[in-house]
Amino acid sequence: MTMIDLGPQTRMVAGLAETVTDEQLTAATPCPDLAVRNLLGHIHMLSVAFRDAARKELGPTTHTNPAAAVPDIGPGWRETLPKALDELADAWRDPAAWTGMTRAGGVELPGEVAGAVVADELVIHGWDLAQAIGRLYAPDPAALDAAHGFLLMAAGDPNRGGGLFGPVVPVAEDAPLLERAVGLSGRDPGWRP
């Protein structure tokens, strides 16, 4: 995994979140059991956790398993979420973030792997959000490449299958890269609310 600028993808996700209406907060998403409000809460939580993982500031934000509780947005999320996404991108612009060991989601992993994981989280959850609120979605190409590479590697892991990663959904080999990544993440690229 080579270092990439996550800024274009975090801005994309922030832009999608900005368009969410209060009425859409309870809408279904491609993530089983998560409404839009929960998905936004998860995006906020992962932004803070991976910001701290990039900075090697390990503690409660990096040690918490994301499956421990259903996330939710807090008051003021329209201000705090874009700020957390900006801080996330800024933290991963430091080359030191991509080296050594770190921790996120309660898992110890190399910095470059954590960078691939966060690219995947941003790309796939950006797709989840866009699908849930009926918006067009074209992720940042560098983040999409990183996410697809990570998902391709993770697809062979015999321990996957639960949580936000379900079993791989077969997608045509000549399908667009985003659809192939979505299928590898355990989602149906044809999902609609």
Coordinates of N, CA, C and O in Angstrom, one line a residue:
M1 N 0.8 -1.2 0.0 CA 0.0 0.0 0.0 C 0.9 1.2 0.0 O 1.7 1.4 0.9
T2 N 0.7 2.1 -1.0 CA 1.4 3.3 -1.0 C 0.6 4.4 -0.4 O -0.6 4.4 -0.4
M3 N 1.3 5.4 0.2 CA 0.6 6.5 0.8 C -0.3 7.3 -0.2 O 0.1 7.5 -1.3
I4 N -1.5 7.5 0.2 CA -2.5 8.3 -0.6 C -3.0 9.4 0.2 O -3.1 9.4 1.4
D5 N -3.5 10.4 -0.5 CA -4.2 11.6 0.2 C -5.7 11.2 0.3 O -6.4 11.0 -0.7
L6 N -6.1 11.0 1.5 CA -7.5 10.7 1.8 C -8.4 11.9 1.7 O -9.7 11.7 1.8
G7 N -7.9 13.1 1.5 CA -8.7 14.3 1.5 C -9.8 14.3 0.5 O -10.9 14.7 0.8
P8 N -9.5 13.9 -0.8 CA -10.6 13.9 -1.7 C -11.8 13.0 -1.3 O -13.0 13.4 -1.5
Q9 N -11.5 11.9 -0.7 CA -12.5 11.0 -0.3 C -13.3 11.5 0.9 O -14.5 11.4 1.0
T10 N -12.5 12.0 1.9 CA -13.2 12.6 3.1 C -14.1 13.7 2.7 O -15.2 13.9 3.2
R11 N -13.7 14.6 1.7 CA -14.5 15.7 1.3 C -15.8 15.1 0.6 O -16.9 15.7 0.7
M12 N -15.6 14.1 -0.2 CA -16.8 13.4 -0.8 C -17.8 13.0 0.2 O -19.0 13.2 0.1
V13 N -17.3 12.3 1.2 CA -18.2 11.7 2.3 C -18.9 12.9 3.0 O -20.1 12.9 3.3
A14 N -18.1 13.9 3.4 CA -18.6 15.1 4.1 C -19.7 15.8 3.2 O -20.7 16.2 3.7
G15 N -19.5 15.9 1.9 CA -20.4 16.5 1.0 C -21.7 15.7 1.0 O -22.8 16.3 1.0
L16 N -21.6 14.4 1.0 CA -22.8 13.5 1.0 C -23.6 13.7 2.3 O -24.8 13.9 2.3
A17 N -22.8 13.7 3.4 CA -23.5 13.9 4.8 C -24.2 15.2 4.9 O -25.3 15.3 5.5
E18 N -23.6 16.2 4.2 CA -24.2 17.6 4.3 C -25.6 17.6 3.7 O -26.4 18.4 4.0
T19 N -25.8 16.7 2.7 CA -27.1 16.7 2.0 C -28.2 15.9 2.7 O -29.4 15.9 2.3
V20 N -27.8 15.2 3.8 CA -28.8 14.3 4.5 C -29.8 15.2 5.2 O -29.5 16.1 6.0
T21 N -31.1 15.0 4.9 CA -32.2 15.7 5.6 C -32.5 15.0 6.9 O -32.2 13.8 7.1
D22 N -33.2 15.7 7.8 CA -33.6 15.1 9.1 C -34.5 13.9 8.8 O -34.4 12.9 9.6
E23 N -35.3 14.0 7.8 CA -36.2 12.9 7.5 C -35.5 11.6 7.0 O -35.9 10.5 7.2
Q24 N -34.3 11.8 6.4 CA -33.5 10.7 5.9 C -32.7 9.9 7.0 O -32.2 8.9 6.8
L25 N -32.7 10.5 8.2 CA -31.9 9.9 9.3 C -32.3 8.5 9.7 O -31.5 7.7 10.2
T26 N -33.6 8.2 9.5 CA -34.1 6.9 9.8 C -34.2 6.0 8.6 O -34.7 4.8 8.8
A27 N -33.7 6.4 7.5 CA -33.8 5.6 6.3 C -32.9 4.4 6.4 O -31.8 4.4 7.1
A28 N -33.2 3.3 5.7 CA -32.4 2.1 5.7 C -31.1 2.3 4.9 O -31.1 3.2 4.0
T29 N -30.1 1.5 5.2 CA -28.8 1.6 4.4 C -28.5 0.2 4.0 O -29.1 -0.8 4.5
P30 N -27.5 0.0 3.1 CA -27.1 -1.3 2.8 C -26.4 -2.1 3.9 O -26.2 -3.3 3.8
C31 N -26.1 -1.4 5.0 CA -25.6 -2.1 6.2 C -26.7 -2.7 7.0 O -27.6 -1.9 7.5
P32 N -26.8 -4.0 7.2 CA -27.9 -4.5 8.0 C -28.0 -3.9 9.4 O -27.0 -3.7 10.0
D33 N -29.2 -3.6 9.8 CA -29.5 -3.1 11.1 C -29.0 -1.7 11.3 O -29.0 -1.2 12.5
L34 N -28.5 -1.0 10.3 CA -28.1 0.4 10.5 C -28.9 1.4 9.7 O -29.0 1.2 8.5
A35 N -29.5 2.3 10.3 CA -30.2 3.4 9.6 C -29.1 4.5 9.3 O -28.0 4.4 9.7
V36 N -29.5 5.5 8.5 CA -28.6 6.5 8.1 C -28.0 7.2 9.3 O -26.7 7.4 9.3
R37 N -28.7 7.4 10.4 CA -28.2 8.1 11.6 C -27.1 7.2 12.2 O -26.1 7.7 12.7
N38 N -27.3 5.9 12.2 CA -26.2 5.0 12.7 C -25.0 4.9 11.8 O -23.9 4.9 12.3
L39 N -25.2 4.9 10.5 CA -24.1 4.9 9.6 C -23.3 6.2 9.8 O -22.0 6.1 9.8
L40 N -24.0 7.3 9.9 CA -23.2 8.6 10.1 C -22.5 8.5 11.5 O -21.3 9.0 11.5
G41 N -23.1 7.9 12.5 CA -22.4 7.8 13.7 C -21.1 6.9 13.6 O -20.1 7.2 14.2
H42 N -21.3 5.8 12.8 CA -20.1 4.9 12.5 C -19.0 5.7 11.8 O -17.8 5.6 12.1
I43 N -19.4 6.5 10.8 CA -18.4 7.2 10.0 C -17.7 8.2 11.0 O -16.4 8.4 10.9
H44 N -18.4 8.9 11.9 CA -17.8 9.8 12.8 C -16.8 9.0 13.7 O -15.7 9.5 13.9
M45 N -17.3 7.9 14.3 CA -16.5 7.1 15.2 C -15.2 6.6 14.5 O -14.1 6.7 15.1
L46 N -15.3 6.1 13.3 CA -14.1 5.6 12.6 C -13.2 6.7 12.2 O -12.0 6.6 12.2
S47 N -13.7 7.9 11.9 CA -12.9 9.1 11.6 C -12.0 9.4 12.8 O -10.8 9.7 12.6
V48 N -12.6 9.5 13.9 CA -11.8 9.8 15.1 C -10.8 8.7 15.5 O -9.6 9.0 15.7
A49 N -11.2 7.4 15.4 CA -10.4 6.3 15.7 C -9.2 6.2 14.7 O -8.0 6.1 15.2
F50 N -9.4 6.4 13.5 CA -8.3 6.3 12.5 C -7.5 7.5 12.5 O -6.3 7.5 12.1
R51 N -8.0 8.7 12.9 CA -7.2 9.9 13.0 C -6.2 9.6 14.1 O -5.0 9.8 14.0
D52 N -6.7 9.1 15.3 CA -5.8 8.8 16.4 C -4.8 7.7 16.1 O -3.7 7.7 16.5
A53 N -5.3 6.7 15.3 CA -4.4 5.6 14.8 C -3.2 6.1 14.0 O -2.1 5.7 14.1
A54 N -3.5 7.1 13.1 CA -2.5 7.7 12.2 C -1.5 8.5 13.1 O -0.3 8.4 12.8
R55 N -2.0 9.1 14.1 CA -1.1 9.9 15.0 C -0.4 9.0 16.0 O 0.4 9.5 16.8
K56 N -0.8 7.7 16.1 CA -0.2 6.8 17.1 C -0.6 7.3 18.5 O 0.1 7.0 19.4
E57 N -1.8 7.9 18.6 CA -2.3 8.3 19.9 C -3.3 7.2 20.3 O -4.5 7.4 20.2
L58 N -2.8 6.1 20.9 CA -3.6 5.0 21.2 C -4.3 5.1 22.5 O -3.7 5.6 23.5
G59 N -5.5 4.8 22.6 CA -6.3 4.9 23.8 C -7.7 4.4 23.5 O -8.0 3.6 22.6
P60 N -8.7 4.9 24.2 CA -10.1 4.5 24.1 C -10.6 4.5 22.7 O -11.4 3.7 22.3
T61 N -10.3 5.6 21.9 CA -10.8 5.7 20.6 C -10.3 4.6 19.6 O -11.0 4.2 18.7
T62 N -9.1 4.1 19.9 CA -8.5 3.1 19.0 C -8.6 1.7 19.5 O -8.4 0.7 18.8
H63 N -9.0 1.6 20.8 CA -9.1 0.2 21.4 C -10.5 -0.3 21.4 O -10.8 -1.5 21.6
T64 N -11.5 0.5 21.0 CA -12.9 0.1 21.0 C -13.3 -0.7 19.7 O -13.1 -0.2 18.6
N65 N -13.9 -1.9 19.9 CA -14.4 -2.6 18.8 C -15.6 -2.0 18.3 O -16.5 -1.7 19.0
P66 N -15.6 -1.7 17.0 CA -16.8 -0.9 16.4 C -18.1 -1.7 16.5 O -19.2 -1.2 16.4
A67 N -18.0 -3.0 16.7 CA -19.2 -3.8 16.8 C -19.7 -3.9 18.2 O -20.8 -4.6 18.5
A68 N -19.1 -3.2 19.2 CA -19.5 -3.3 20.6 C -20.8 -2.7 20.8 O -21.5 -3.1 21.8
A69 N -21.2 -1.7 20.0 CA -22.5 -1.0 20.2 C -23.0 -0.4 18.9 O -22.1 -0.2 18.0
V70 N -24.3 -0.2 18.7 CA -24.8 0.4 17.5 C -24.4 1.9 17.6 O -24.8 2.5 18.6
P71 N -23.7 2.4 16.7 CA -23.3 3.8 16.7 C -24.5 4.7 16.4 O -25.5 4.3 15.8
D72 N -24.4 5.9 16.8 CA -25.5 6.9 16.5 C -24.8 8.3 16.5 O -23.7 8.5 17.0
I73 N -25.5 9.2 15.8 CA -24.9 10.5 15.7 C -25.3 11.3 17.0 O -26.2 10.9 17.7
G74 N -24.4 12.2 17.3 CA -24.7 13.0 18.5 C -25.2 14.4 18.1 O -25.3 14.7 16.9
P75 N -25.6 15.2 19.1 CA -26.0 16.6 18.8 C -24.8 17.3 18.1 O -23.7 17.1 18.5
G76 N -25.1 18.1 17.2 CA -24.1 18.9 16.5 C -23.3 18.2 15.5 O -22.3 18.6 15.0
W77 N -23.8 17.0 15.1 CA -23.1 16.2 14.1 C -22.8 16.9 12.8 O -21.8 16.6 12.2
R78 N -23.6 17.8 12.4 CA -23.4 18.5 11.1 C -22.1 19.3 11.2 O -21.6 19.6 10.1
E79 N -21.7 19.7 12.4 CA -20.4 20.4 12.5 C -19.3 19.5 12.9 O -18.2 19.6 12.4
T80 N -19.5 18.5 13.7 CA -18.5 17.6 14.2 C -18.0 16.6 13.2 O -16.8 16.3 13.1
L81 N -18.9 16.1 12.4 CA -18.5 15.1 11.4 C -17.6 15.6 10.3 O -16.5 15.0 10.1
P82 N -17.9 16.7 9.7 CA -16.9 17.3 8.7 C -15.6 17.6 9.3 O -14.5 17.4 8.7
K83 N -15.6 18.1 10.5 CA -14.3 18.4 11.2 C -13.5 17.1 11.5 O -12.3 17.1 11.2
A84 N -14.2 16.1 11.9 CA -13.5 14.8 12.2 C -13.0 14.2 10.9 O -11.8 13.7 10.8
L85 N -13.7 14.4 9.8 CA -13.2 13.9 8.5 C -12.0 14.7 8.0 O -11.1 14.1 7.5
D86 N -12.0 16.0 8.2 CA -10.9 16.8 7.8 C -9.6 16.4 8.6 O -8.5 16.3 8.1
E87 N -9.8 16.2 10.0 CA -8.7 15.9 10.8 C -8.2 14.5 10.4 O -7.0 14.2 10.5
L88 N -9.1 13.6 10.0 CA -8.6 12.3 9.6 C -7.7 12.4 8.4 O -6.6 11.8 8.3
A89 N -8.2 13.1 7.4 CA -7.4 13.3 6.2 C -6.0 13.9 6.5 O -5.0 13.5 6.0
D90 N -6.0 14.9 7.3 CA -4.8 15.6 7.7 C -3.8 14.7 8.4 O -2.6 14.7 8.1
A91 N -4.3 13.9 9.3 CA -3.5 13.0 10.0 C -2.8 11.9 9.1 O -1.6 11.6 9.3
W92 N -3.5 11.5 8.1 CA -2.9 10.5 7.2 C -2.0 11.1 6.1 O -1.5 10.4 5.3
R93 N -1.9 12.5 6.1 CA -0.9 13.1 5.2 C 0.5 13.0 5.7 O 1.4 13.3 5.0
D94 N 0.6 12.7 7.0 CA 1.9 12.5 7.6 C 2.5 11.1 7.2 O 1.9 10.1 7.5
P95 N 3.6 11.1 6.6 CA 4.2 9.8 6.2 C 4.4 8.8 7.3 O 4.3 7.6 7.1
A96 N 4.6 9.4 8.6 CA 4.8 8.5 9.7 C 3.5 7.7 10.0 O 3.6 6.6 10.6
A97 N 2.4 8.1 9.6 CA 1.1 7.4 9.8 C 1.2 6.1 9.1 O 0.5 5.1 9.5
W98 N 1.9 6.0 8.0 CA 1.9 4.8 7.1 C 3.0 3.8 7.5 O 3.2 2.8 6.8
T99 N 3.7 4.1 8.6 CA 4.8 3.3 9.0 C 4.6 2.8 10.4 O 3.7 3.3 11.2
G100 N 5.3 1.8 10.8 CA 5.3 1.3 12.2 C 3.9 0.6 12.5 O 3.2 0.3 11.6
M101 N 3.7 0.3 13.7 CA 2.5 -0.4 14.2 C 1.5 0.7 14.8 O 1.9 1.7 15.3
T102 N 0.2 0.4 14.7 CA -0.8 1.2 15.3 C -1.9 0.3 15.7 O -1.9 -0.9 15.7
R103 N -3.0 0.9 16.1 CA -4.2 0.1 16.6 C -5.5 0.9 16.1 O -5.5 2.1 16.2
A104 N -6.5 0.1 15.7 CA -7.8 0.7 15.4 C -8.8 -0.4 15.5 O -8.5 -1.6 15.2
G105 N -9.9 0.0 16.1 CA -11.0 -1.0 16.3 C -10.6 -2.1 17.2 O -11.1 -3.2 17.2
G106 N -9.6 -1.9 18.1 CA -9.1 -2.9 19.0 C -8.2 -3.9 18.4 O -7.8 -4.9 19.0
V107 N -7.7 -3.6 17.2 CA -6.8 -4.5 16.5 C -5.5 -3.8 16.2 O -5.5 -2.7 15.7
E108 N -4.4 -4.5 16.5 CA -3.1 -4.0 16.2 C -2.7 -4.3 14.8 O -2.9 -5.5 14.3
L109 N -2.2 -3.3 14.0 CA -1.9 -3.6 12.6 C -0.9 -2.6 12.2 O -0.7 -1.5 12.8
P110 N -0.2 -2.9 11.1 CA 0.8 -2.0 10.5 C 0.1 -0.7 10.0 O -1.0 -0.8 9.5
G111 N 0.8 0.4 10.1 CA 0.3 1.6 9.6 C -0.2 1.6 8.2 O -1.3 2.1 7.9
E112 N 0.5 0.9 7.3 CA 0.1 0.9 5.9 C -1.2 0.1 5.7 O -2.0 0.4 4.9
V113 N -1.4 -0.9 6.5 CA -2.6 -1.7 6.5 C -3.8 -0.8 7.0 O -4.9 -0.8 6.5
A114 N -3.5 -0.1 8.1 CA -4.6 0.8 8.7 C -5.0 1.8 7.6 O -6.1 2.2 7.5
G115 N -4.0 2.3 6.9 CA -4.3 3.3 5.8 C -5.2 2.7 4.7 O -6.2 3.3 4.3
A116 N -5.0 1.4 4.4 CA -5.8 0.7 3.4 C -7.2 0.5 4.0 O -8.2 0.6 3.3
V117 N -7.3 0.1 5.3 CA -8.6 -0.1 6.0 C -9.4 1.2 6.0 O -10.6 1.2 5.6
V118 N -8.8 2.3 6.3 CA -9.6 3.5 6.4 C -10.0 4.0 5.0 O -11.1 4.5 4.8
A119 N -9.2 3.7 4.0 CA -9.6 4.0 2.6 C -10.8 3.2 2.2 O -11.8 3.7 1.7
D120 N -10.8 1.9 2.6 CA -11.9 1.0 2.4 C -13.2 1.5 3.1 O -14.3 1.6 2.5
E121 N -13.0 1.9 4.4 CA -14.2 2.4 5.2 C -14.8 3.6 4.5 O -16.0 3.7 4.4
L122 N -14.0 4.5 4.1 CA -14.5 5.8 3.5 C -15.2 5.5 2.2 O -16.2 6.1 1.9
V123 N -14.6 4.6 1.3 CA -15.2 4.4 0.0 C -16.5 3.6 0.2 O -17.5 4.0 -0.4
I124 N -16.5 2.5 0.9 CA -17.7 1.7 1.0 C -18.8 2.4 1.8 O -19.9 2.3 1.4
H125 N -18.4 3.0 2.9 CA -19.5 3.7 3.6 C -20.0 5.0 2.9 O -21.1 5.4 3.1
G126 N -19.1 5.5 2.1 CA -19.6 6.6 1.2 C -20.7 6.1 0.2 O -21.7 6.7 0.0
W127 N -20.4 4.9 -0.3 CA -21.4 4.2 -1.2 C -22.7 3.9 -0.4 O -23.8 4.2 -0.9
D128 N -22.5 3.4 0.8 CA -23.7 3.0 1.6 C -24.5 4.3 1.8 O -25.8 4.2 1.6
L129 N -23.9 5.4 2.1 CA -24.7 6.6 2.4 C -25.3 7.1 1.1 O -26.5 7.5 1.1
A130 N -24.6 7.1 0.0 CA -25.1 7.6 -1.2 C -26.3 6.8 -1.7 O -27.4 7.3 -2.1
Q131 N -26.2 5.5 -1.5 CA -27.4 4.6 -1.9 C -28.6 4.9 -1.0 O -29.7 4.9 -1.5
A132 N -28.3 5.1 0.3 CA -29.4 5.2 1.2 C -30.2 6.5 1.0 O -31.4 6.6 1.2
I133 N -29.5 7.6 0.6 CA -30.1 8.9 0.4 C -30.4 9.2 -1.1 O -30.9 10.3 -1.4
G134 N -30.1 8.3 -2.0 CA -30.4 8.4 -3.4 C -29.5 9.5 -4.1 O -30.0 10.2 -5.0
R135 N -28.3 9.5 -3.8 CA -27.3 10.4 -4.5 C -26.4 9.6 -5.4 O -26.1 8.5 -5.2
L136 N -25.9 10.3 -6.4 CA -24.9 9.8 -7.3 C -23.6 9.7 -6.5 O -23.4 10.5 -5.6
Y137 N -22.7 8.7 -6.9 CA -21.5 8.5 -6.1 C -20.4 8.1 -7.0 O -20.5 7.1 -7.8
A138 N -19.3 8.9 -7.0 CA -18.1 8.5 -7.7 C -16.9 8.8 -6.7 O -16.5 9.9 -6.6
P139 N -16.4 7.7 -6.1 CA -15.4 7.9 -5.1 C -14.1 8.4 -5.7 O -13.9 8.2 -6.9
D140 N -13.2 8.9 -4.9 CA -11.9 9.3 -5.3 C -11.2 8.1 -5.9 O -11.1 7.0 -5.3
P141 N -10.6 8.1 -7.1 CA -10.0 7.0 -7.8 C -8.9 6.3 -6.9 O -8.8 5.1 -6.9
A142 N -8.0 7.1 -6.3 CA -6.9 6.6 -5.5 C -7.5 5.8 -4.3 O -7.0 4.7 -3.9
A143 N -8.5 6.4 -3.6 CA -9.1 5.7 -2.5 C -9.8 4.4 -2.9 O -9.7 3.4 -2.2
L144 N -10.5 4.5 -4.1 CA -11.1 3.3 -4.6 C -10.2 2.2 -4.9 O -10.4 1.0 -4.6
D145 N -9.0 2.5 -5.5 CA -8.0 1.5 -5.8 C -7.5 0.9 -4.5 O -7.4 -0.3 -4.5
A146 N -7.2 1.7 -3.5 CA -6.8 1.2 -2.2 C -7.8 0.3 -1.6 O -7.5 -0.8 -1.1
A147 N -9.1 0.7 -1.6 CA -10.1 0.0 -1.0 C -10.3 -1.4 -1.7 O -10.4 -2.4 -1.1
H148 N -10.3 -1.3 -3.0 CA -10.4 -2.6 -3.8 C -9.3 -3.6 -3.5 O -9.5 -4.7 -3.3
G149 N -8.1 -3.0 -3.4 CA -6.9 -3.9 -3.1 C -7.1 -4.5 -1.7 O -6.8 -5.7 -1.6
F150 N -7.5 -3.7 -0.8 CA -7.7 -4.3 0.6 C -8.8 -5.3 0.6 O -8.7 -6.4 1.2
L151 N -9.9 -5.0 -0.1 CA -11.0 -5.9 -0.1 C -10.7 -7.2 -0.8 O -11.2 -8.3 -0.4
L152 N -9.9 -7.1 -1.9 CA -9.5 -8.3 -2.6 C -8.7 -9.2 -1.7 O -8.9 -10.5 -1.7
M153 N -7.8 -8.6 -0.9 CA -7.0 -9.4 0.0 C -7.9 -10.0 1.1 O -7.7 -11.1 1.5
A154 N -8.8 -9.2 1.7 CA -9.7 -9.6 2.8 C -10.7 -10.7 2.3 O -11.1 -11.5 3.2
A155 N -11.0 -10.8 1.0 CA -12.0 -11.7 0.5 C -11.6 -13.2 0.8 O -12.4 -14.0 1.0
G156 N -10.3 -13.4 0.9 CA -9.8 -14.8 1.1 C -9.7 -15.1 2.6 O -9.3 -16.3 2.9
D157 N -10.0 -14.2 3.5 CA -9.9 -14.4 4.9 C -11.0 -15.4 5.4 O -12.2 -15.0 5.3
P158 N -10.7 -16.5 5.9 CA -11.8 -17.4 6.4 C -12.6 -17.0 7.6 O -13.6 -17.5 7.9
N159 N -12.1 -15.9 8.3 CA -12.8 -15.4 9.5 C -13.8 -14.3 9.2 O -14.4 -13.8 10.1
R160 N -13.9 -13.9 7.9 CA -14.8 -12.8 7.7 C -16.2 -13.4 7.5 O -16.4 -14.6 7.5
G161 N -17.2 -12.5 7.4 CA -18.6 -13.0 7.2 C -19.6 -12.3 8.1 O -20.7 -12.4 7.9
G162 N -19.1 -11.7 9.2 CA -20.1 -11.1 10.1 C -20.0 -9.6 10.1 O -19.1 -9.0 9.3
G163 N -20.8 -8.9 10.8 CA -20.7 -7.5 11.0 C -20.9 -6.8 9.7 O -21.8 -7.1 8.9
L164 N -20.1 -5.7 9.4 CA -20.3 -5.0 8.2 C -19.8 -5.7 7.0 O -20.0 -5.2 5.9
F165 N -19.0 -6.7 7.2 CA -18.5 -7.5 6.0 C -19.2 -8.8 6.0 O -19.0 -9.7 6.8
G166 N -20.1 -8.9 5.1 CA -20.8 -10.2 4.8 C -20.1 -11.0 3.8 O -19.0 -10.6 3.3
P167 N -20.6 -12.2 3.5 CA -20.0 -13.0 2.4 C -19.9 -12.2 1.1 O -20.7 -11.3 0.8
V168 N -18.9 -12.5 0.3 CA -18.7 -11.8 -0.9 C -19.9 -12.0 -1.8 O -20.4 -13.1 -1.9
V169 N -20.3 -10.9 -2.5 CA -21.4 -11.0 -3.4 C -20.8 -11.0 -4.8 O -20.0 -10.1 -5.2
P170 N -21.1 -12.1 -5.6 CA -20.5 -12.2 -6.9 C -20.9 -11.0 -7.8 O -22.0 -10.7 -7.9
V171 N -19.9 -10.5 -8.5 CA -20.1 -9.4 -9.4 C -19.3 -9.8 -10.7 O -18.2 -10.4 -10.6
A172 N -19.7 -9.4 -11.8 CA -19.1 -9.7 -13.1 C -17.6 -9.1 -13.1 O -17.4 -8.0 -12.6
E173 N -16.7 -9.9 -13.6 CA -15.3 -9.5 -13.6 C -15.1 -8.2 -14.4 O -14.1 -7.4 -14.2
D174 N -16.0 -7.9 -15.4 CA -15.8 -6.7 -16.2 C -16.7 -5.5 -15.7 O -16.8 -4.5 -16.3
A175 N -17.3 -5.7 -14.5 CA -18.1 -4.6 -13.9 C -17.2 -3.5 -13.5 O -16.0 -3.7 -13.3
P176 N -17.7 -2.3 -13.3 CA -16.9 -1.1 -12.9 C -16.2 -1.5 -11.5 O -16.8 -2.3 -10.7
L177 N -15.1 -0.9 -11.3 CA -14.3 -1.2 -10.1 C -15.1 -0.9 -8.8 O -15.0 -1.7 -7.9
L178 N -15.9 0.1 -8.8 CA -16.7 0.4 -7.6 C -17.6 -0.8 -7.3 O -17.8 -1.2 -6.2
E179 N -18.3 -1.3 -8.3 CA -19.2 -2.4 -8.1 C -18.5 -3.7 -7.7 O -19.0 -4.4 -6.8
R180 N -17.3 -3.9 -8.2 CA -16.5 -5.0 -7.7 C -16.1 -4.9 -6.3 O -16.1 -5.8 -5.5
A181 N -15.7 -3.7 -5.9 CA -15.4 -3.4 -4.5 C -16.6 -3.6 -3.6 O -16.5 -4.2 -2.5
V182 N -17.7 -3.1 -4.0 CA -18.9 -3.2 -3.2 C -19.3 -4.7 -3.0 O -19.6 -5.1 -1.9
G183 N -19.2 -5.5 -4.1 CA -19.4 -6.9 -4.0 C -18.4 -7.6 -3.0 O -18.8 -8.5 -2.2
L184 N -17.2 -7.2 -3.1 CA -16.2 -7.8 -2.2 C -16.4 -7.4 -0.7 O -16.1 -8.2 0.2
S185 N -17.1 -6.3 -0.5 CA -17.4 -5.9 0.8 C -18.6 -6.6 1.4 O -18.9 -6.4 2.6
G186 N -19.2 -7.5 0.6 CA -20.4 -8.2 1.1 C -21.7 -7.5 0.8 O -22.7 -7.9 1.4
R187 N -21.7 -6.5 -0.1 CA -22.9 -5.8 -0.4 C -23.3 -6.1 -1.8 O -22.5 -6.3 -2.7
D188 N -24.6 -6.0 -2.1 CA -25.2 -6.1 -3.4 C -25.1 -4.8 -4.1 O -25.7 -3.8 -3.7
P189 N -24.3 -4.6 -5.2 CA -24.2 -3.3 -5.9 C -25.5 -2.8 -6.4 O -25.6 -1.6 -6.7
G190 N -26.5 -3.7 -6.5 CA -27.8 -3.3 -7.0 C -28.7 -2.9 -5.9 O -29.9 -2.6 -6.1
W191 N -28.2 -2.8 -4.6 CA -29.1 -2.5 -3.5 C -29.8 -1.1 -3.7 O -29.1 -0.1 -4.1
R192 N -31.0 -1.0 -3.4 CA -31.8 0.2 -3.4 C -32.6 0.2 -2.1 O -33.1 -0.8 -1.7
P193 N -33.0 1.4 -1.6 CA -33.8 1.5 -0.4 C -35.2 1.0 -0.7 O -35.7 1.0 -1.8

